[in-house]
XYZ file of C-alpha atoms in Angstrom:
327
model
C 0.000 0.000 0.000
C 1.257 3.482 -0.871
C 0.092 6.590 0.994
C 0.960 10.100 -0.166
C 0.808 12.081 3.075
C -0.215 15.704 2.611
C 0.520 18.526 5.027
C -2.901 19.689 6.226
C -1.452 22.296 8.594
C 0.734 24.358 6.287
C 2.419 24.600 2.909
C 2.547 21.380 0.889
C 5.140 21.574 -1.934
C 3.767 18.478 -3.677
C 0.452 20.282 -4.249
C 2.309 23.021 -6.131
C 4.135 20.323 -8.113
C 0.803 18.766 -9.139
C -0.582 22.180 -10.045
C 2.517 22.805 -12.159
C 2.050 19.535 -14.009
C -1.643 20.245 -14.517
C -1.187 23.745 -15.901
C 1.388 22.362 -18.334
C -1.185 19.734 -19.355
C -3.844 22.440 -19.783
C -1.577 24.335 -22.176
C -0.709 21.126 -24.045
C -4.430 20.343 -24.328
C -4.744 23.441 -26.464
C -1.412 23.270 -28.292
C -1.359 19.580 -29.290
C -3.695 18.671 -32.178
C -6.546 16.369 -31.222
C -5.420 13.375 -33.296
C -1.935 13.626 -31.817
C -3.490 13.559 -28.355
C -5.293 10.368 -29.263
C -2.064 8.759 -30.420
C -0.141 9.521 -27.210
C -2.952 8.529 -24.818
C -3.450 12.113 -23.629
C -6.968 11.390 -22.251
C -5.405 9.128 -19.600
C -3.110 11.800 -18.152
C -3.063 15.281 -19.689
C -6.827 15.561 -19.977
C -7.102 14.882 -16.238
C -5.743 18.351 -15.430
C -9.074 20.037 -14.659
C -10.294 17.140 -12.462
C -7.036 17.313 -10.482
C -7.330 21.094 -10.112
C -10.849 20.600 -8.692
C -9.563 17.856 -6.396
C -6.930 20.276 -5.100
C -9.542 22.995 -4.624
C -11.751 20.560 -2.676
C -8.782 19.299 -0.637
C -7.872 22.841 0.423
C -11.456 23.409 1.546
C -11.812 20.231 3.617
C -8.335 20.089 5.153
C -9.388 22.685 7.737
C -11.008 21.457 10.947
C -13.218 24.541 10.877
C -14.430 24.798 7.309
C -13.685 28.210 5.783
C -16.419 30.704 5.047
C -16.696 32.370 1.665
C -14.304 35.300 1.443
C -16.013 37.370 -1.223
C -13.272 39.996 -1.394
C -10.493 37.435 -1.832
C -12.527 35.484 -4.378
C -13.186 38.600 -6.424
C -9.594 39.864 -6.239
C -7.831 36.548 -6.946
C -10.229 34.807 -9.351
C -12.967 36.982 -10.816
C -11.198 40.316 -11.383
C -8.148 38.899 -13.262
C -10.506 36.852 -15.432
C -12.601 39.944 -16.226
C -9.436 41.866 -17.125
C -8.336 39.161 -19.585
C -11.794 38.896 -21.150
C -11.968 42.702 -21.380
C -8.678 42.718 -23.315
C -10.122 40.191 -25.746
C -13.406 42.119 -26.140
C -11.474 45.372 -26.673
C -9.403 43.685 -29.384
C -12.594 42.394 -31.015
C -14.131 45.879 -31.053
C -10.974 47.570 -32.363
C -10.613 44.940 -35.098
C -14.256 45.472 -36.067
C -13.909 49.263 -36.165
C -10.781 48.893 -38.316
C -12.759 46.755 -40.741
C -10.752 43.580 -40.172
C -13.052 41.658 -37.880
C -16.636 40.725 -37.055
C -18.523 41.167 -33.803
C -21.111 38.408 -33.958
C -19.028 35.243 -33.530
C -16.621 36.301 -30.729
C -19.302 38.170 -28.763
C -21.623 35.200 -29.163
C -18.833 33.032 -27.769
C -18.427 35.432 -24.857
C -22.009 34.845 -23.713
C -22.630 31.252 -24.819
C -19.232 29.814 -23.880
C -18.696 31.899 -20.753
C -15.769 33.722 -22.290
C -13.361 33.742 -25.192
C -10.281 31.562 -25.185
C -10.073 27.776 -24.747
C -10.798 26.575 -21.226
C -12.699 29.716 -20.191
C -15.415 27.477 -18.707
C -13.068 26.512 -15.848
C -13.592 29.785 -13.969
C -17.346 29.165 -13.870
C -16.818 25.588 -12.648
C -14.396 26.841 -9.994
C -16.951 29.391 -8.761
C -19.718 26.770 -8.566
C -17.426 24.617 -6.425
C -16.384 27.570 -4.244
C -19.845 29.064 -3.758
C -22.230 26.090 -3.866
C -20.865 22.558 -4.014
C -18.140 22.640 -1.351
C -20.022 24.783 1.204
C -23.151 22.635 0.748
C -21.236 19.381 1.180
C -19.401 20.832 4.181
C -22.676 21.877 5.797
C -24.307 18.498 5.154
C -21.219 16.677 6.383
C -21.540 18.480 9.713
C -25.298 17.925 9.988
C -25.372 14.257 8.967
C -23.290 11.701 10.822
C -22.513 9.617 7.747
C -19.369 7.538 7.435
C -16.926 8.430 4.672
C -17.998 5.290 2.810
C -21.652 6.337 3.028
C -20.771 9.771 1.687
C -19.096 8.024 -1.242
C -22.344 6.155 -1.967
C -24.271 9.432 -1.722
C -21.981 11.082 -4.263
C -22.257 8.094 -6.607
C -26.060 8.292 -6.423
C -26.139 12.068 -6.944
C -23.683 11.850 -9.843
C -25.605 9.026 -11.501
C -28.959 10.801 -11.050
C -27.451 13.830 -12.802
C -26.246 11.570 -15.648
C -29.785 10.211 -16.111
C -31.440 13.628 -15.823
C -29.074 15.075 -18.430
C -29.808 12.083 -20.700
C -33.507 12.943 -20.449
C -33.100 16.721 -20.566
C -30.283 16.813 -23.135
C -28.988 20.305 -22.289
C -27.113 22.063 -25.044
C -23.335 21.723 -25.018
C -23.141 25.456 -24.266
C -25.108 25.031 -21.029
C -23.546 21.705 -20.034
C -20.067 23.116 -20.585
C -20.604 25.747 -17.907
C -22.330 23.490 -15.363
C -20.377 21.604 -12.715
C -22.641 18.518 -12.960
C -19.985 16.325 -14.515
C -17.430 17.201 -11.813
C -19.470 16.922 -8.591
C -17.929 13.575 -7.583
C -14.527 15.290 -7.342
C -15.679 17.177 -4.231
C -15.796 13.810 -2.485
C -12.360 12.937 -3.873
C -10.878 16.108 -2.383
C -12.596 15.300 0.911
C -10.922 11.866 0.893
C -7.546 13.501 0.257
C -8.077 15.772 3.265
C -9.222 13.017 5.636
C -7.210 9.993 4.487
C -4.530 11.417 2.169
C -3.894 9.839 -1.254
C -4.017 6.101 -0.653
C -3.276 3.391 -3.178
C -4.136 -0.190 -2.233
C -5.696 -3.063 -4.128
C -9.154 -1.436 -3.902
C -8.144 2.000 -5.187
C -5.869 0.527 -7.857
C -8.774 -1.574 -9.159
C -10.986 1.509 -9.126
C -8.312 3.342 -11.143
C -8.259 0.451 -13.625
C -12.044 0.825 -13.980
C -11.466 4.480 -14.848
C -8.791 3.592 -17.424
C -11.075 1.047 -19.089
C -13.990 3.522 -19.033
C -11.927 6.304 -20.613
C -10.780 3.901 -23.334
C -14.329 2.739 -24.062
C -15.806 6.233 -24.224
C -12.951 8.019 -25.990
C -11.525 5.402 -28.326
C -14.526 3.131 -28.963
C -17.198 5.839 -28.923
C -19.751 3.711 -27.055
C -22.947 5.266 -25.680
C -24.929 4.074 -22.664
C -27.840 6.483 -22.424
C -29.899 6.962 -20.359
C -27.451 5.713 -17.708
C -24.528 7.788 -18.978
C -25.124 11.135 -20.645
C -23.761 11.149 -24.186
C -21.862 14.411 -24.524
C -18.734 15.831 -26.107
C -17.194 15.560 -22.619
C -16.969 11.863 -23.251
C -14.848 10.639 -20.350
C -15.814 13.168 -17.695
C -18.087 10.913 -15.640
C -17.909 10.004 -11.964
C -16.462 6.516 -12.557
C -13.674 7.984 -14.706
C -12.275 10.061 -11.823
C -10.744 7.298 -9.702
C -7.659 7.589 -11.898
C -7.284 11.278 -11.019
C -8.108 10.711 -7.340
C -5.734 7.817 -6.672
C -3.305 6.548 -9.296
C -2.185 9.693 -11.149
C -1.259 11.617 -7.972
C 0.691 8.582 -6.733
C 2.635 8.452 -10.007
C 3.196 12.215 -9.820
C 4.488 11.846 -6.265
C 6.998 9.186 -7.342
C 8.133 11.494 -10.164
C 8.424 14.390 -7.719
C 10.607 12.416 -5.317
C 12.804 10.960 -8.059
C 13.119 14.120 -10.125
C 14.304 16.727 -7.643
C 16.598 19.518 -8.719
C 15.928 22.470 -10.971
C 13.250 20.813 -13.084
C 11.082 19.924 -10.075
C 11.513 23.469 -8.731
C 10.490 24.891 -12.106
C 7.297 22.809 -12.131
C 6.508 23.862 -8.547
C 7.077 27.498 -9.514
C 4.685 27.082 -12.450
C 2.197 25.552 -10.017
C 2.486 28.572 -7.749
C 1.300 30.776 -10.627
C -0.918 28.231 -12.360
C -3.996 30.472 -12.431
C -2.036 33.342 -13.942
C -0.674 30.972 -16.611
C -4.208 29.726 -17.248
C -5.431 33.276 -17.847
C -2.476 34.198 -20.053
C -2.936 31.109 -22.221
C -6.500 32.284 -22.896
C -4.943 35.283 -24.626
C -2.288 33.228 -26.409
C -4.753 30.774 -27.905
C -7.245 33.504 -28.697
C -4.644 35.082 -30.994
C -3.255 31.820 -32.355
C -5.698 29.437 -34.100
C -6.030 25.907 -32.740
C -5.426 22.567 -34.450
C -2.305 23.509 -36.421
C -0.393 20.303 -37.118
C 3.045 21.648 -36.436
C 5.674 20.947 -33.808
C 6.770 24.572 -34.119
C 3.242 25.751 -33.286
C 3.011 23.425 -30.288
C 6.380 24.505 -28.879
C 5.832 28.209 -29.586
C 2.354 28.428 -28.026
C 3.413 26.362 -25.013
C 6.409 28.618 -24.340
C 4.390 31.778 -24.990
C 1.754 30.649 -22.490
C 4.186 29.855 -19.666
C 7.528 31.672 -19.954
C 6.309 35.324 -19.952
C 4.218 34.730 -16.818
C 7.014 33.039 -14.885
C 9.566 35.597 -16.077
C 7.312 38.448 -14.927
C 6.834 37.012 -11.430
C 10.504 36.066 -11.098
C 11.517 39.650 -11.909
C 8.811 41.010 -9.599
C 9.941 38.824 -6.694
C 13.580 39.746 -7.287
C 12.696 43.437 -7.361
C 10.805 43.130 -4.072
C 13.800 41.437 -2.438
C 16.184 44.155 -3.649
C 13.902 46.924 -2.382
C 13.296 45.498 1.070
């Protein structure tokens, strides 16, 4: 049995390492052409970035003995305001391009309202806010009111997740609406709770659950099977509750082994990227807004990946150095 022990009382460097890996995977999701992703098995690792980010968010919420209250000022300053600034830059560019006669307003502004923002991955902010404002506080409140065992809570989350799958199969919400709803991710709140209470444990049970996830991802992504009404048939083909055991158990364990074996400058670089993962996420919205997706070129993949990450890290490195000098 392998247990990845997390520091619930203070700073945990491995969390930053995982965030660094995940933000790199997010950028690669948008820079690597889809058919290349299929060839390298990206759905089994890189595409798990958003689930792991939500697991980390849930873990940070539940690791406290006294569950945190919503800090509206901090949430607005750290999450909402930077996102609005980035989207405002994109909208301003759209308007200027239109006024100069080299652009159209309808498509990008339609995307702004229907997709929750311009730039690939813009939906994540809305999912994050649903977790922060509704899902995690509600689960925390219920967890205090109901004396359920952790196993029973797992059954509850399975039932809720499956009911949502069936309801969506009946309702068939548009991809625009479903994209912005946290329905498909709700089970991850329980995964983060397990991290906080029992750390990341891999034994024969969790390994078998991870294997179920691997098989499920393969069936849905590579074989294109449908199981409605039990499993909602959507473009988010392998984002279902039974696909998340891989992200909850096995992938973090593999990442932890890599973290311990890697060490040195490279591990520190990934941790540093994790420290500023949200800023990188926002900057890559701009990068991929200006550079079209699905270009089958190694040069494109390398250039957009570097453009999304290096300027952000360089800016904060210079800023931190400047603050040290001026102390």
